[in-house]
XYZ file of C-alpha atoms in Angstrom:
90
model
C 2.491 -4.390 32.725
C 3.392 -0.882 31.614
C 6.832 0.505 30.742
C 7.608 1.632 34.316
C 6.781 -1.791 35.707
C 8.803 -3.484 32.960
C 11.848 -1.295 33.670
C 11.584 -2.037 37.395
C 11.341 -5.799 36.764
C 14.291 -5.711 34.350
C 16.392 -3.722 36.819
C 15.653 -6.193 39.604
C 16.401 -9.282 37.483
C 19.608 -7.852 35.999
C 20.807 -6.251 39.222
C 21.168 -2.800 37.657
C 19.628 0.571 38.404
C 16.238 1.503 36.983
C 17.919 4.257 34.948
C 20.316 1.746 33.362
C 17.452 -0.681 32.671
C 15.431 2.130 31.063
C 18.417 3.052 28.857
C 18.833 -0.593 27.825
C 15.126 -0.918 27.010
C 15.201 2.317 25.008
C 18.266 1.127 23.072
C 16.554 -2.210 22.346
C 13.372 -0.536 21.101
C 15.300 1.990 18.974
C 17.413 -0.770 17.432
C 14.401 -2.945 16.588
C 12.512 0.041 15.125
C 15.485 1.021 12.956
C 15.973 -2.523 11.693
C 12.288 -3.071 10.883
C 12.102 0.331 9.169
C 15.047 -0.747 6.976
C 13.149 -3.962 6.049
C 15.427 -6.157 8.171
C 14.168 -8.919 10.438
C 15.146 -9.072 14.091
C 15.107 -12.740 15.120
C 15.452 -13.695 18.766
C 15.537 -17.497 18.757
C 12.942 -18.897 21.132
C 11.307 -15.499 21.684
C 10.169 -14.286 18.278
C 10.736 -12.241 15.143
C 10.080 -8.564 14.511
C 9.601 -7.618 10.834
C 7.686 -5.399 8.447
C 4.971 -6.806 6.208
C 3.300 -5.489 3.101
C -0.446 -5.003 3.318
C -2.110 -5.024 -0.109
C -4.523 -2.330 -1.264
C -8.111 -3.304 -0.654
C -11.639 -2.049 -0.901
C -13.515 -1.024 2.222
C -16.606 0.860 3.310
C -16.923 4.183 5.060
C -18.829 3.129 8.193
C -20.629 6.459 8.426
C -21.934 6.672 4.855
C -21.613 3.131 3.550
C -19.703 4.517 0.552
C -17.049 2.239 -0.974
C -13.490 3.493 -0.556
C -10.065 2.228 -1.595
C -7.642 1.593 1.242
C -4.079 2.133 0.022
C -1.337 -0.481 0.304
C 0.914 -0.016 3.319
C 3.716 -1.513 5.363
C 2.941 -2.609 8.905
C 5.160 -3.828 11.752
C 4.637 -7.449 12.775
C 5.763 -9.774 15.551
C 5.673 -13.548 15.297
C 6.180 -15.393 18.574
C 8.788 -18.149 18.643
C 8.035 -21.738 19.587
C 9.511 -21.553 23.101
C 7.509 -18.392 23.843
C 4.299 -19.962 22.529
C 4.911 -23.126 24.560
C 4.986 -21.060 27.789
C 1.290 -20.321 27.322
C 0.142 -23.920 26.921
């Protein structure tokens, strides 16, 4: 499902226009991105948690040359599915 299909499905379920559903989706995404960027967690009980995680520096290999390189530490976005969401897939 792509964004257009998601917006259409949300609009139908909520009984709102596609434009309103798109605005709501955009607001949700912007809010989650801002919170995760500020190192906050966004917890939606039963659905899951959006957060940022620290990835430690590590050693890797350049696949082209085989030369060892150091991969810098970084922050990455993460999503952990909640129990109710996981149970849907069983």
